[in-house]
Amino acid sequence: MLEEVERWLARRSWSAADRPLDRILAAKRGAGTTVSVVLPALNEEATVGAIVATIRRELMTEAVPLVDELVVLDSGSTDRTAVVAAAAGARVVHRDEVLPRLPALPGKGEVLWRSLLVTEGDVVCFVDADLRDFSADFVSGIVGPLLTEPDVHFVKAMYDRPLGEAVGQGGRVTELVARPLLNLHWPQLAGFVQPLGGEYAARRSLLERLPFPVGYGVELGLLVDALHTVGLDALAQVDVGVRKHRHQDGRALGRMAAAIYRTAQLRLARGHLVRPALTQFERTPEGFVPRTYAVDTEERPPMAGIAEYAQRHAA
């Protein structure tokens, strides 16, 4: 590991317990900073309500006014995600209602990008909507450094990721794809425990300057681009405990890996994939059948260059 990264680990890696809520709230009041929490959601009726309820109960009260805005960005759910989220107290916004002049593309990154247009907070915190046994530390832990450390601009959560009953065996794409890519090509980022984790917070002033890969590559893309935009010392990570969520099957993980590799490849060479597709195999009664899937090849430009965003923030 680079000496620079070792120093960064000592200086920019914290535990959620390092910043008590009273300290975070005092810093928030003193700076007048506002905080938005965004949950990107696609068919998450089983978990989204509990996450929203926890944030409202523990972080959006008169005694603890840490979060100013809580938005669930629905990515086209066909279940009761929107109803459950609204009943729990979130403002629900449907993806297709945001920036309607640009037809929406499928993918998590697309939803995160569009969320900048419908939120107001100086700090934007993203939380995946499929988390189980959710703790408010996932929000307060990663928002805290942005409120108490003026030179920190981007904070990722780190945590244990069990796979079923197996401790520490989650994050398969991280270990097989993202971590090797980062260590080989962006060794300054080798200290991030969960580079692909979906829980992170950043200053709006940074997010609006970054391109957003529309699909699974969004976490790696934002991390790499944040490094190049503000430097390693402006990035940080916070230990928030254990992350439990729904795991995907091997073929879905393969598609995720391909999108992440493509995102890395574009940032290494700014070139084009020779063939932006991934073929996987599924056993059927007739034998192995090939299934070919398109790999995400679109990115949204920095939000600061979108006319509607500029008009809204000039008003």
Tab-separated table of C-alpha atoms in Angstrom:
chain	number	residue	atom	x	y	z
A	1	MET	CA	0.000	0.000	0.000
A	2	LEU	CA	1.259	3.482	-0.815
A	3	GLU	CA	2.540	5.489	2.138
A	4	GLU	CA	0.101	8.203	1.103
A	5	VAL	CA	-2.767	5.735	1.534
A	6	GLU	CA	-1.497	4.564	4.915
A	7	ARG	CA	-1.478	8.175	6.095
A	8	TRP	CA	-4.958	8.662	4.616
A	9	LEU	CA	-6.277	5.609	6.466
A	10	ALA	CA	-5.081	7.043	9.761
A	11	ARG	CA	-6.420	10.516	8.991
A	12	ARG	CA	-9.647	9.901	7.066
A	13	SER	CA	-11.097	6.612	8.363
A	14	TRP	CA	-13.459	6.907	11.299
A	15	SER	CA	-16.168	5.087	13.207
A	16	ALA	CA	-19.695	6.428	13.465
A	17	ALA	CA	-19.145	6.595	17.230
A	18	ASP	CA	-16.347	9.136	16.761
A	19	ARG	CA	-18.895	11.893	16.183
A	20	PRO	CA	-21.771	12.009	18.675
A	21	LEU	CA	-25.012	13.447	17.330
A	22	ASP	CA	-24.781	16.553	19.499
A	23	ARG	CA	-21.443	17.447	17.934
A	24	ILE	CA	-22.781	16.870	14.420
A	25	LEU	CA	-25.894	18.948	15.102
A	26	ALA	CA	-23.872	21.798	16.567
A	27	ALA	CA	-21.693	21.877	13.456
A	28	LYS	CA	-24.776	21.791	11.235
A	29	ARG	CA	-26.381	24.710	13.063
A	30	GLY	CA	-23.176	26.705	13.067
A	31	ALA	CA	-22.638	26.396	9.317
A	32	GLY	CA	-26.312	26.495	8.311
A	33	THR	CA	-25.790	23.394	6.181
A	34	THR	CA	-28.808	21.478	4.887
A	35	VAL	CA	-28.915	17.706	4.367
A	36	SER	CA	-30.908	15.678	1.855
A	37	VAL	CA	-31.207	11.889	1.995
A	38	VAL	CA	-32.065	10.046	-1.226
A	39	LEU	CA	-33.172	6.416	-1.459
A	40	PRO	CA	-33.094	5.068	-5.028
A	41	ALA	CA	-35.731	2.334	-5.123
A	42	LEU	CA	-36.940	-0.331	-7.533
A	43	ASN	CA	-39.445	-2.833	-6.109
A	44	GLU	CA	-38.318	-2.495	-2.488
A	45	GLU	CA	-41.685	-2.529	-0.692
A	46	ALA	CA	-40.360	-5.045	1.861
A	47	THR	CA	-37.620	-2.775	3.208
A	48	VAL	CA	-38.055	0.851	2.145
A	49	GLY	CA	-40.720	1.673	4.738
A	50	ALA	CA	-38.591	0.647	7.713
A	51	ILE	CA	-35.621	2.680	6.426
A	52	VAL	CA	-37.757	5.781	5.941
A	53	ALA	CA	-39.423	5.362	9.329
A	54	THR	CA	-36.068	5.021	11.101
A	55	ILE	CA	-34.659	8.157	9.495
A	56	ARG	CA	-37.768	10.177	10.307
A	57	ARG	CA	-37.959	8.890	13.890
A	58	GLU	CA	-34.276	9.311	14.762
A	59	LEU	CA	-32.922	12.064	12.509
A	60	MET	CA	-35.857	14.308	11.541
A	61	THR	CA	-37.320	15.395	14.873
A	62	GLU	CA	-37.353	18.707	16.706
A	63	ALA	CA	-34.713	17.319	19.057
A	64	VAL	CA	-32.551	15.811	16.276
A	65	PRO	CA	-33.063	17.862	13.073
A	66	LEU	CA	-30.141	16.331	11.168
A	67	VAL	CA	-31.973	15.482	7.936
A	68	ASP	CA	-33.905	18.274	6.246
A	69	GLU	CA	-35.242	16.362	3.266
A	70	LEU	CA	-35.976	12.664	2.663
A	71	VAL	CA	-36.745	11.609	-0.893
A	72	VAL	CA	-37.436	8.175	-2.344
A	73	LEU	CA	-36.676	8.233	-6.063
A	74	ASP	CA	-38.807	5.470	-7.577
A	75	SER	CA	-37.141	3.884	-10.580
A	76	GLY	CA	-40.314	2.405	-12.079
A	77	SER	CA	-41.432	0.006	-9.345
A	78	THR	CA	-44.280	-2.378	-10.113
A	79	ASP	CA	-44.940	-3.227	-6.467
A	80	ARG	CA	-46.090	-0.992	-3.565
A	81	THR	CA	-42.726	0.707	-3.046
A	82	ALA	CA	-44.102	4.209	-3.631
A	83	VAL	CA	-47.149	3.688	-1.401
A	84	VAL	CA	-45.122	2.175	1.441
A	85	ALA	CA	-42.445	4.903	1.259
A	86	ALA	CA	-45.007	7.704	1.272
A	87	ALA	CA	-46.928	6.156	4.176
A	88	ALA	CA	-43.682	5.994	6.167
A	89	GLY	CA	-43.100	9.713	5.613
A	90	ALA	CA	-40.884	10.100	2.546
A	91	ARG	CA	-41.480	12.406	-0.373
A	92	VAL	CA	-41.760	10.040	-3.323
A	93	VAL	CA	-40.655	11.214	-6.743
A	94	HIS	CA	-40.988	9.052	-9.833
A	95	ARG	CA	-37.960	8.931	-12.083
A	96	ASP	CA	-39.869	9.791	-15.254
A	97	GLU	CA	-41.209	13.010	-13.704
A	98	VAL	CA	-37.701	14.435	-13.398
A	99	LEU	CA	-36.212	16.157	-16.448
A	100	PRO	CA	-38.891	14.746	-18.798
A	101	ARG	CA	-37.235	16.168	-21.920
A	102	LEU	CA	-34.559	13.456	-21.529
A	103	PRO	CA	-36.072	9.951	-21.738
A	104	ALA	CA	-34.938	8.006	-18.703
A	105	LEU	CA	-32.437	5.193	-19.090
A	106	PRO	CA	-32.630	2.085	-16.893
A	107	GLY	CA	-30.137	1.955	-14.074
A	108	LYS	CA	-29.346	3.095	-10.557
A	109	GLY	CA	-26.936	5.812	-11.648
A	110	GLU	CA	-29.635	7.427	-13.749
A	111	VAL	CA	-31.845	7.781	-10.674
A	112	LEU	CA	-29.046	9.192	-8.524
A	113	TRP	CA	-28.206	11.758	-11.209
A	114	ARG	CA	-31.820	12.885	-11.552
A	115	SER	CA	-32.175	13.156	-7.780
A	116	LEU	CA	-29.936	16.231	-7.809
A	117	LEU	CA	-32.708	18.088	-9.633
A	118	VAL	CA	-35.371	17.364	-7.017
A	119	THR	CA	-33.375	17.891	-3.827
A	120	GLU	CA	-32.078	21.050	-2.195
A	121	GLY	CA	-29.555	19.971	0.442
A	122	ASP	CA	-25.996	21.270	0.543
A	123	VAL	CA	-25.054	17.696	1.467
A	124	VAL	CA	-26.657	14.779	-0.380
A	125	CYS	CA	-26.648	11.336	1.213
A	126	PHE	CA	-27.490	8.217	-0.816
A	127	VAL	CA	-28.806	5.065	0.890
A	128	ASP	CA	-29.836	1.855	-0.872
A	129	ALA	CA	-33.473	0.931	-0.277
A	130	ASP	CA	-32.965	-2.835	0.183
A	131	LEU	CA	-31.184	-2.675	3.550
A	132	ARG	CA	-32.448	-4.849	6.403
A	133	ASP	CA	-31.973	-4.112	10.118
A	134	PHE	CA	-31.262	-0.519	9.118
A	135	SER	CA	-29.487	1.786	11.559
A	136	ALA	CA	-29.604	5.581	11.505
A	137	ASP	CA	-25.787	5.420	11.803
A	138	PHE	CA	-25.746	4.747	8.068
A	139	VAL	CA	-26.843	8.359	7.610
A	140	SER	CA	-25.417	10.231	10.591
A	141	GLY	CA	-22.116	8.368	10.328
A	142	ILE	CA	-21.350	9.421	6.764
A	143	VAL	CA	-22.922	12.870	6.958
A	144	GLY	CA	-20.998	13.709	10.118
A	145	PRO	CA	-17.560	14.340	8.566
A	146	LEU	CA	-19.086	16.625	5.938
A	147	LEU	CA	-20.518	18.790	8.707
A	148	THR	CA	-17.512	18.784	11.030
A	149	GLU	CA	-14.590	18.730	8.560
A	150	PRO	CA	-14.747	21.601	6.026
A	151	ASP	CA	-12.080	20.043	3.788
A	152	VAL	CA	-13.902	16.688	3.401
A	153	HIS	CA	-16.127	16.499	0.324
A	154	PHE	CA	-17.041	12.816	-0.178
A	155	VAL	CA	-17.632	10.098	2.440
A	156	LYS	CA	-18.341	6.404	1.928
A	157	ALA	CA	-19.720	3.988	4.512
A	158	MET	CA	-17.713	0.886	5.355
A	159	TYR	CA	-19.155	-2.183	7.038
A	160	ASP	CA	-19.152	-5.954	7.312
A	161	ARG	CA	-21.162	-7.669	4.566
A	162	PRO	CA	-22.354	-11.154	5.521
A	163	LEU	CA	-23.544	-13.549	2.805
A	164	GLY	CA	-26.362	-15.430	4.491
A	165	GLU	CA	-24.781	-16.813	7.669
A	166	ALA	CA	-21.234	-16.488	6.306
A	167	VAL	CA	-19.487	-13.538	7.927
A	168	GLY	CA	-17.572	-11.240	5.606
A	169	GLN	CA	-18.396	-13.136	2.430
A	170	GLY	CA	-20.592	-10.472	0.815
A	171	GLY	CA	-19.266	-7.978	-1.689
A	172	ARG	CA	-18.227	-10.555	-4.265
A	173	VAL	CA	-18.003	-8.076	-7.133
A	174	THR	CA	-15.959	-5.769	-4.929
A	175	GLU	CA	-13.371	-8.449	-4.209
A	176	LEU	CA	-13.233	-9.993	-7.692
A	177	VAL	CA	-13.494	-6.870	-9.854
A	178	ALA	CA	-13.471	-3.468	-8.164
A	179	ARG	CA	-10.664	-3.974	-5.660
A	180	PRO	CA	-8.211	-5.393	-8.234
A	181	LEU	CA	-9.042	-2.565	-10.651
A	182	LEU	CA	-8.540	0.120	-8.032
A	183	ASN	CA	-5.319	-1.373	-6.674
A	184	LEU	CA	-3.828	-1.713	-10.146
A	185	HIS	CA	-4.990	1.531	-11.735
A	186	TRP	CA	-5.967	3.915	-8.919
A	187	PRO	CA	-3.791	2.775	-5.996
A	188	GLN	CA	-4.658	5.951	-4.071
A	189	LEU	CA	-8.128	4.438	-3.620
A	190	ALA	CA	-6.860	1.093	-2.317
A	191	GLY	CA	-7.756	2.092	1.253
A	192	PHE	CA	-11.510	2.101	0.671
A	193	VAL	CA	-13.073	-0.906	2.395
A	194	GLN	CA	-16.350	-0.768	0.432
A	195	PRO	CA	-15.670	1.104	-2.825
A	196	LEU	CA	-18.915	-0.151	-4.390
A	197	GLY	CA	-21.124	0.400	-1.348
A	198	GLY	CA	-24.374	2.232	-2.014
A	199	GLU	CA	-24.237	4.367	1.124
A	200	TYR	CA	-22.232	7.552	0.690
A	201	ALA	CA	-22.619	11.292	1.117
A	202	ALA	CA	-21.065	14.240	-0.669
A	203	ARG	CA	-21.286	17.967	-0.996
A	204	ARG	CA	-23.665	19.055	-3.732
A	205	SER	CA	-20.936	21.361	-5.027
A	206	LEU	CA	-18.921	18.240	-5.887
A	207	LEU	CA	-21.711	15.985	-7.145
A	208	GLU	CA	-22.990	18.573	-9.615
A	209	ARG	CA	-19.539	18.623	-11.279
A	210	LEU	CA	-19.278	14.843	-11.787
A	211	PRO	CA	-20.577	12.644	-14.632
A	212	PHE	CA	-22.850	9.787	-13.518
A	213	PRO	CA	-22.628	6.363	-15.175
A	214	VAL	CA	-26.267	5.357	-15.528
A	215	GLY	CA	-25.920	1.779	-14.316
A	216	TYR	CA	-23.967	-0.338	-11.852
A	217	GLY	CA	-20.736	1.514	-12.588
A	218	VAL	CA	-21.939	4.649	-10.807
A	219	GLU	CA	-20.223	3.973	-7.470
A	220	LEU	CA	-16.814	3.264	-8.981
A	221	GLY	CA	-17.160	6.145	-11.435
A	222	LEU	CA	-18.053	8.696	-8.772
A	223	LEU	CA	-15.236	7.539	-6.502
A	224	VAL	CA	-12.583	7.730	-9.225
A	225	ASP	CA	-13.829	11.065	-10.537
A	226	ALA	CA	-14.041	12.521	-7.028
A	227	LEU	CA	-10.392	11.564	-6.502
A	228	HIS	CA	-9.371	13.388	-9.648
A	229	THR	CA	-11.586	16.397	-8.861
A	230	VAL	CA	-10.858	17.107	-5.185
A	231	GLY	CA	-7.945	14.826	-4.259
A	232	LEU	CA	-7.536	11.941	-1.838
A	233	ASP	CA	-7.502	14.011	1.355
A	234	ALA	CA	-11.008	15.308	0.559
A	235	LEU	CA	-12.324	11.719	0.586
A	236	ALA	CA	-13.130	9.717	3.723
A	237	GLN	CA	-14.864	6.601	5.037
A	238	VAL	CA	-16.805	5.778	8.190
A	239	ASP	CA	-17.444	2.393	9.827
A	240	VAL	CA	-21.192	1.997	10.402
A	241	GLY	CA	-21.289	-1.657	11.468
A	242	VAL	CA	-23.011	-4.380	9.456
A	243	ARG	CA	-24.869	-4.110	6.156
A	244	LYS	CA	-27.571	-6.692	5.427
A	245	HIS	CA	-29.405	-6.635	2.137
A	246	ARG	CA	-30.804	-8.752	-0.678
A	247	HIS	CA	-28.079	-10.595	-2.604
A	248	GLN	CA	-28.188	-11.115	-6.353
A	249	ASP	CA	-27.508	-14.323	-8.262
A	250	GLY	CA	-24.302	-15.063	-10.115
A	251	ARG	CA	-25.503	-13.956	-13.536
A	252	ALA	CA	-26.674	-10.594	-12.185
A	253	LEU	CA	-23.289	-10.186	-10.530
A	254	GLY	CA	-21.639	-10.894	-13.872
A	255	ARG	CA	-23.598	-8.101	-15.505
A	256	MET	CA	-22.665	-5.793	-12.655
A	257	ALA	CA	-19.010	-6.718	-13.052
A	258	ALA	CA	-19.101	-5.980	-16.780
A	259	ALA	CA	-20.615	-2.543	-16.203
A	260	ILE	CA	-18.011	-1.752	-13.556
A	261	TYR	CA	-15.185	-2.877	-15.822
A	262	ARG	CA	-16.581	-0.723	-18.616
A	263	THR	CA	-16.724	2.293	-16.299
A	264	ALA	CA	-13.093	1.738	-15.320
A	265	GLN	CA	-12.041	1.235	-18.928
A	266	LEU	CA	-13.568	4.526	-20.016
A	267	ARG	CA	-11.730	6.338	-17.268
A	268	LEU	CA	-8.451	4.695	-18.155
A	269	ALA	CA	-8.530	5.389	-21.858
A	270	ARG	CA	-11.701	7.396	-22.576
A	271	GLY	CA	-12.104	4.931	-25.401
A	272	HIS	CA	-14.962	2.677	-26.477
A	273	LEU	CA	-15.695	-0.947	-25.788
A	274	VAL	CA	-15.099	-3.129	-28.829
A	275	ARG	CA	-18.332	-4.957	-28.059
A	276	PRO	CA	-20.475	-3.517	-25.249
A	277	ALA	CA	-22.221	-6.785	-24.449
A	278	LEU	CA	-21.842	-9.690	-22.048
A	279	THR	CA	-22.829	-13.276	-22.848
A	280	GLN	CA	-23.672	-15.574	-19.952
A	281	PHE	CA	-24.863	-19.182	-19.934
A	282	GLU	CA	-27.964	-20.709	-18.399
A	283	ARG	CA	-28.547	-24.442	-18.118
A	284	THR	CA	-31.862	-25.615	-19.548
A	285	PRO	CA	-33.248	-29.084	-20.302
A	286	GLU	CA	-31.696	-28.688	-23.737
A	287	GLY	CA	-28.254	-27.829	-22.358
A	288	PHE	CA	-26.427	-24.546	-21.847
A	289	VAL	CA	-28.155	-21.635	-23.545
A	290	PRO	CA	-26.308	-18.369	-24.160
A	291	ARG	CA	-27.970	-15.149	-22.993
A	292	THR	CA	-26.474	-11.882	-24.136
A	293	TYR	CA	-27.012	-8.637	-22.258
A	294	ALA	CA	-26.066	-5.105	-23.201
A	295	VAL	CA	-23.463	-3.474	-20.981
A	296	ASP	CA	-24.308	0.074	-19.908
A	297	THR	CA	-22.582	2.461	-22.301
A	298	GLU	CA	-24.206	5.739	-21.321
A	299	GLU	CA	-23.187	8.383	-18.828
A	300	ARG	CA	-25.023	11.510	-17.831
A	301	PRO	CA	-22.981	14.734	-17.930
A	302	PRO	CA	-22.266	16.811	-14.825
A	303	MET	CA	-25.538	18.250	-13.547
A	304	ALA	CA	-24.016	21.739	-13.451
A	305	GLY	CA	-24.231	21.798	-17.250
A	306	ILE	CA	-27.966	21.008	-17.401
A	307	ALA	CA	-30.022	24.127	-18.186
A	308	GLU	CA	-32.917	23.227	-15.895
A	309	TYR	CA	-30.546	22.716	-12.963
A	310	ALA	CA	-28.757	26.022	-13.598
A	311	GLN	CA	-32.077	27.850	-13.807
A	312	ARG	CA	-33.337	26.317	-10.591
A	313	HIS	CA	-30.225	27.246	-8.622
A	314	ALA	CA	-30.047	30.722	-10.083
A	315	ALA	CA	-33.563	31.471	-8.886
